XYZ file of C-alpha atoms in Angstrom:
316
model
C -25.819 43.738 -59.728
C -26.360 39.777 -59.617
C -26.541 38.284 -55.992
C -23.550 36.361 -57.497
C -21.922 39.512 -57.952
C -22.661 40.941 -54.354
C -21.090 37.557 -52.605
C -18.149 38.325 -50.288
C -15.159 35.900 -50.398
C -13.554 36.352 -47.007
C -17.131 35.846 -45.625
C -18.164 32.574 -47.385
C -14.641 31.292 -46.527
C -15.057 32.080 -42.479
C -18.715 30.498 -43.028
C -16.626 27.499 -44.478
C -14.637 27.677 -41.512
C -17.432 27.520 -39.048
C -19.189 24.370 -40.642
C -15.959 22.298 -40.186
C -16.437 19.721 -37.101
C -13.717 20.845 -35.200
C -13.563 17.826 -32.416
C -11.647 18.893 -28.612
C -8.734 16.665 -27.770
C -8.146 13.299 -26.050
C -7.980 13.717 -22.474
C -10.039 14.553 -19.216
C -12.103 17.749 -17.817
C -12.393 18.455 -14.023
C -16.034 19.651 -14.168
C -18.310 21.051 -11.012
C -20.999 19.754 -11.892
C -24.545 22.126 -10.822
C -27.556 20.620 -8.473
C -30.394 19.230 -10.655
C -28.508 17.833 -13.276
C -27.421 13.918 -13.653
C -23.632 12.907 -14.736
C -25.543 11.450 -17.710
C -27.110 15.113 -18.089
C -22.984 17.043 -17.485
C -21.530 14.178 -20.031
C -24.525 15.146 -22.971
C -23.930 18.472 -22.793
C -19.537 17.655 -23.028
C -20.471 15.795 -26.117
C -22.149 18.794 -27.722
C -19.125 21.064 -26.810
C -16.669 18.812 -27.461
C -18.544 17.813 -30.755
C -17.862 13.895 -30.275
C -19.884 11.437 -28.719
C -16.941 9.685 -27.594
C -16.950 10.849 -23.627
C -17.777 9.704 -19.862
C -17.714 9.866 -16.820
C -15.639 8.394 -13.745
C -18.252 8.184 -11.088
C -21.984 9.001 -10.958
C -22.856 12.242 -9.047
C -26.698 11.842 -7.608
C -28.704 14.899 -9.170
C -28.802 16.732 -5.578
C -25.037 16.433 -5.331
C -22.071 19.329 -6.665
C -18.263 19.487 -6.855
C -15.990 16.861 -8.991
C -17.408 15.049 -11.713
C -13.738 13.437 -14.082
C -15.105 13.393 -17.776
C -13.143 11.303 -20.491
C -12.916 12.649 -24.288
C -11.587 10.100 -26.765
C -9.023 8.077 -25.861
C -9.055 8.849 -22.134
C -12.555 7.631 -21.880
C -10.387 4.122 -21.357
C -8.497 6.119 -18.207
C -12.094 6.125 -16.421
C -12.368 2.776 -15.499
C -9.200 3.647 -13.103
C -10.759 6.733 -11.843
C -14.334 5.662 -11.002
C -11.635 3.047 -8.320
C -10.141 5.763 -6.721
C -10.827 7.276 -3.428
C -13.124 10.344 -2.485
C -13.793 13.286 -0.636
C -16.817 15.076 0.087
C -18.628 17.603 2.124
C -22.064 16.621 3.420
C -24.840 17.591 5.967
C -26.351 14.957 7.360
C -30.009 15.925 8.904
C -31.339 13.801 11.910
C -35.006 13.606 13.126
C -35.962 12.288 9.722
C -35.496 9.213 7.783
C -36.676 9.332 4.085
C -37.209 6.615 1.385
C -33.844 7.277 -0.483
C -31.691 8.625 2.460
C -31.630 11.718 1.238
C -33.451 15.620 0.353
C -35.023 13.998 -2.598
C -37.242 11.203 -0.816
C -40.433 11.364 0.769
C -39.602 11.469 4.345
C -41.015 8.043 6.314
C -40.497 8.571 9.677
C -39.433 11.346 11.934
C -38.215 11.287 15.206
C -37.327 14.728 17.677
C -33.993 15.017 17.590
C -33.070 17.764 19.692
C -31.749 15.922 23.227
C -29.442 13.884 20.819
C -25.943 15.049 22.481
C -23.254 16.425 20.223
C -20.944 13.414 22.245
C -23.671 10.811 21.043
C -23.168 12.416 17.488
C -19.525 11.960 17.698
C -19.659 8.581 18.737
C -21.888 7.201 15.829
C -19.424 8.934 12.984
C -16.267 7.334 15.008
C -18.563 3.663 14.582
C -18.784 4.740 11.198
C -14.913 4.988 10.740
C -12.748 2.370 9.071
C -13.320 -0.398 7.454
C -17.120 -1.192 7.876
C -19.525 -3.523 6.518
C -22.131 -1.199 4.841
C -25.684 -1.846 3.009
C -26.025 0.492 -0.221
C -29.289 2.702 -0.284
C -32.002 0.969 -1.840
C -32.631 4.011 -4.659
C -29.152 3.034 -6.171
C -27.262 2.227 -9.297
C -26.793 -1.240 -8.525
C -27.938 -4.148 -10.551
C -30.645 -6.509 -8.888
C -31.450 -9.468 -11.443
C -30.296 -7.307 -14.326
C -32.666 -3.887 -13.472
C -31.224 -1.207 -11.549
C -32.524 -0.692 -7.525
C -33.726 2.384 -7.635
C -36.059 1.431 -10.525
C -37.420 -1.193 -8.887
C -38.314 1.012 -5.749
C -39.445 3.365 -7.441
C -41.960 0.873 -9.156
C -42.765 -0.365 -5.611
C -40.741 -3.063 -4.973
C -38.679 -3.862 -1.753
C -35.003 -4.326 -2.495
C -32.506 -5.798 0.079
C -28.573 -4.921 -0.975
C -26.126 -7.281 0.724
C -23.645 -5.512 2.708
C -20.285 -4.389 1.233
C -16.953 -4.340 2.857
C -16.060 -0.248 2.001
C -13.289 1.965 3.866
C -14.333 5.104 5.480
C -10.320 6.770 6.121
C -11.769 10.105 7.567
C -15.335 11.278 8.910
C -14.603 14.586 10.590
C -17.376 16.334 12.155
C -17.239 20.121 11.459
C -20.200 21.654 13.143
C -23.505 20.606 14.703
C -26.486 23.204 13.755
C -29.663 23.179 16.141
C -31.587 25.784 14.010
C -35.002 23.515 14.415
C -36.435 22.185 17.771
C -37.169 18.634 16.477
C -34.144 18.299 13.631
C -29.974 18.343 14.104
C -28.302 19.523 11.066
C -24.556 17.737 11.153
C -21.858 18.883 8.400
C -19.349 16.084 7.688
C -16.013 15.918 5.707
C -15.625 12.454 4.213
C -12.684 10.587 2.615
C -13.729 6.895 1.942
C -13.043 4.195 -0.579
C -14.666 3.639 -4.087
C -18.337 2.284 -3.678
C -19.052 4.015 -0.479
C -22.397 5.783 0.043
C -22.367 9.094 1.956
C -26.173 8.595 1.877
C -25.822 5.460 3.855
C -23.621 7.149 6.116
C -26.538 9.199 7.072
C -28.855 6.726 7.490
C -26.867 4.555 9.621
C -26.051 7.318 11.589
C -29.171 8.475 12.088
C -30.376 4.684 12.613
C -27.516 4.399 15.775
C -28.841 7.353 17.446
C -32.552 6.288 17.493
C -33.804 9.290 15.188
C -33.427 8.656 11.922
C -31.239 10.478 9.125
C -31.235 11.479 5.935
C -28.791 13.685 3.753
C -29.475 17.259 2.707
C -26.271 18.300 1.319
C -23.868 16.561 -0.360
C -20.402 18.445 -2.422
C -17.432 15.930 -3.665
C -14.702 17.969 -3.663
C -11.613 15.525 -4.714
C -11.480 12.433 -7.203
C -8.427 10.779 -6.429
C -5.497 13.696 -7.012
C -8.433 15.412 -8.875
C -9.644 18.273 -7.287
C -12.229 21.304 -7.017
C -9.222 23.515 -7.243
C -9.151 22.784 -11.265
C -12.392 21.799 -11.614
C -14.006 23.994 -14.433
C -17.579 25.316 -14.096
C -20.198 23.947 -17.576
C -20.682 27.918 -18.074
C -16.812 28.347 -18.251
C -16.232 25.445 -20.606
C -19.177 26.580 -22.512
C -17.237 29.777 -23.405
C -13.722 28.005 -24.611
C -15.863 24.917 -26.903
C -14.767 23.247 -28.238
C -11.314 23.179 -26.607
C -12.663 21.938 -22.923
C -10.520 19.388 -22.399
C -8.111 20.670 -19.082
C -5.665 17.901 -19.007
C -4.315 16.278 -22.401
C -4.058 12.235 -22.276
C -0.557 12.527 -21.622
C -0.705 14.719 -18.823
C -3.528 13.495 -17.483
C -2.021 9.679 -17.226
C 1.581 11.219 -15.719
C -0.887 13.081 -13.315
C -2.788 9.921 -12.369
C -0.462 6.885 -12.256
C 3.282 6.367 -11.373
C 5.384 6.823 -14.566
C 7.929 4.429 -16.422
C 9.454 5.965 -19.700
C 10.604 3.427 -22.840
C 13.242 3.703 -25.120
C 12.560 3.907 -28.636
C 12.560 0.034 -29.049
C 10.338 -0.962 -26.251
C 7.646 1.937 -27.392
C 7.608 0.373 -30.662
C 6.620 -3.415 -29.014
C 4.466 -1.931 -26.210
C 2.439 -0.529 -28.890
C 2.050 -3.258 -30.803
C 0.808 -4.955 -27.773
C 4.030 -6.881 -27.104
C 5.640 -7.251 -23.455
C 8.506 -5.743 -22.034
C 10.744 -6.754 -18.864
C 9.502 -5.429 -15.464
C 11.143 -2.420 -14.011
C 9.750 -3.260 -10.653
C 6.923 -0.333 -10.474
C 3.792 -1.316 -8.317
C 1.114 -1.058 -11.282
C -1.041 -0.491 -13.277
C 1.117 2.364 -14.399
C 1.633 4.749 -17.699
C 4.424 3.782 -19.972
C 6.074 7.025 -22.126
C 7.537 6.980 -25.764
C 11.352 9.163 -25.853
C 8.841 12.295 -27.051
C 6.583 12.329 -23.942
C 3.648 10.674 -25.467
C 1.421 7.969 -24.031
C 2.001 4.254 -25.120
C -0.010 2.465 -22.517
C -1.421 1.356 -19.172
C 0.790 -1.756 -18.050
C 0.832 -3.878 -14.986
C 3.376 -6.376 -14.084
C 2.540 -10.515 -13.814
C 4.052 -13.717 -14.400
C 7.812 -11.479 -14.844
C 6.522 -9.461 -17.419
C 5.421 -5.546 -17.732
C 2.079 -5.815 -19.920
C -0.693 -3.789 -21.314
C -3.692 -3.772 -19.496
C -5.001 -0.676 -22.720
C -3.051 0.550 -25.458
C -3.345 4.061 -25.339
C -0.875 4.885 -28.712
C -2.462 6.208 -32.081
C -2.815 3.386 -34.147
């Protein structure tokens, strides 16, 4: 018998099957993203299950920090600059008695100081200065741009970087518990809602910096992204198993979830998506505009006495 003869149909068909790039849908994944790996590092491995390189991130998670991490696929990639804007939560520790180079576990510690006759009334009274809207300096080891190369690279290469202060709002620092497991070190655990472009690192420092001891963070968990939370968040093991659908929350959806809603009539779909204008309906923007059959047409503000695009989010 020929090898010809020996071939099996329904099998090369299913191998047929298998080679065809089957790409995961527009929209956004609630991940929880592990310890040791970078957002860069969570949105590589979404492209491989996803099987497009078409994807990002709303806000960078440091490598020591866990909990939300909003990914865009496709077309809601253009939702993210909207998301990396909203506010934050997190759950932190916050370790006094040591300062370190990048105010946190994963610097070489600089200075230490014995914290253990700091007073848990002296602890609560630098997180209440810490409260509000507050003036604060970004860690050195950041993301930010100084002349064009990132801060962190240029400490790391030796340099001395000075960040200007930066007008963030810190709406809740709650202090859950105070741990004296160490003579010389006070472990504090936080719960933090702030604004976009606040550092819970910095938090630490300047804590640490009020009460004359230094501070650093150990611990850090983000457990809410705007109305995103850990609730839906999806585990990189658990999306691994369901690739390559790992989207969680279709463009549509997604948009309804995250901005207030207007729907169009047939006619104003058709000139939204051509880019055209349409009369204001009085929503405080930006907001999502729907077609009569529930899909997205596009992310419009309202200026000058018209409702217009800020993206058009329709198929083309």
């Amino acid at each position: 018998m020929t090898s010809a003869a020996r071939r099996c149909p329904a099998r090369d068909a299913r191998r047929r099957l298998a080679g065809l790039a089957v790409v995961s849908a527009d929209g956004l994944i609630v991940v929880d993203k592990p310890g040791g790996m970078t957002s860069h590092d969570v949105v590589a491995r979404i492209r491989r299950l996803a099987r497009t390189r078409r994807v990002g991130h709303g806000g960078t998670l440091d490598p020591m920090a866990t909990g939300v991490l909003v990914i865009g696929v496709g077309r809601a990639t253009r939702l993210l600059t909207y998301v990396i804007g909203a506010g934050k939560s997190y759950t932190a520790t916050i370790r006094l008695g040591q300062a370190t180079v990048t105010d946190d576990a994963e610097g070489e510690v600089v200075r230490t100081t014995p914290a253990g006759r700091v007073t848990d009334d002296a602890i609560r009274g630098a997180l209440a200065a810490l409260t509000g809207e507050i003036d604060q300096v970004p860690s050195a080891v950041s993301a930010i741009k100084v002349n064009g190369q990132r801060a962190y690279k240029r400490v790391r290469e030796g340099a001395s970087v000075d960040l200007p202060a930066r007008r963030v709002t810190v709406s809740r620092l709650d202090l859950l518990a105070v741990r004296r497991d160490e003579p010389d070190v006070v472990d504090v655990d936080v719960d933090v809602t702030c604004s976009s472009g606040t550092y819970i690192r910095a938090i630490a420092r300047d804590a640490g910096l009020a009460l004359g001891v230094g501070g650093h963070l150990t611990a850090l968990r983000r457990t809410a992204v705007g109305g995103f939370t850990l609730a839906e968040a999806a585990t990189l093991a658990e999306l691994e198993e369901r690739a390559p659908e790992v989207v969680t929350l279709p463009l549509a959806a997604a948009a309804d979830r995250f901005f207030p809603r207007r729907d169009a009539s047939a006619a104003e779909a058709t000139v939204l998506s051509h880019g055209g204008p349409l009369d204001p309906a009085g929503i405080a923007g930006p907001y999502a505009v729907f077609d009569p059959a529930g899909g997205l047409i596009a992310i419009v503000s309202e200026r000058d006495g018209r409702a217009r695009a800020e993206i058009v989010l329709a198929p083309a």
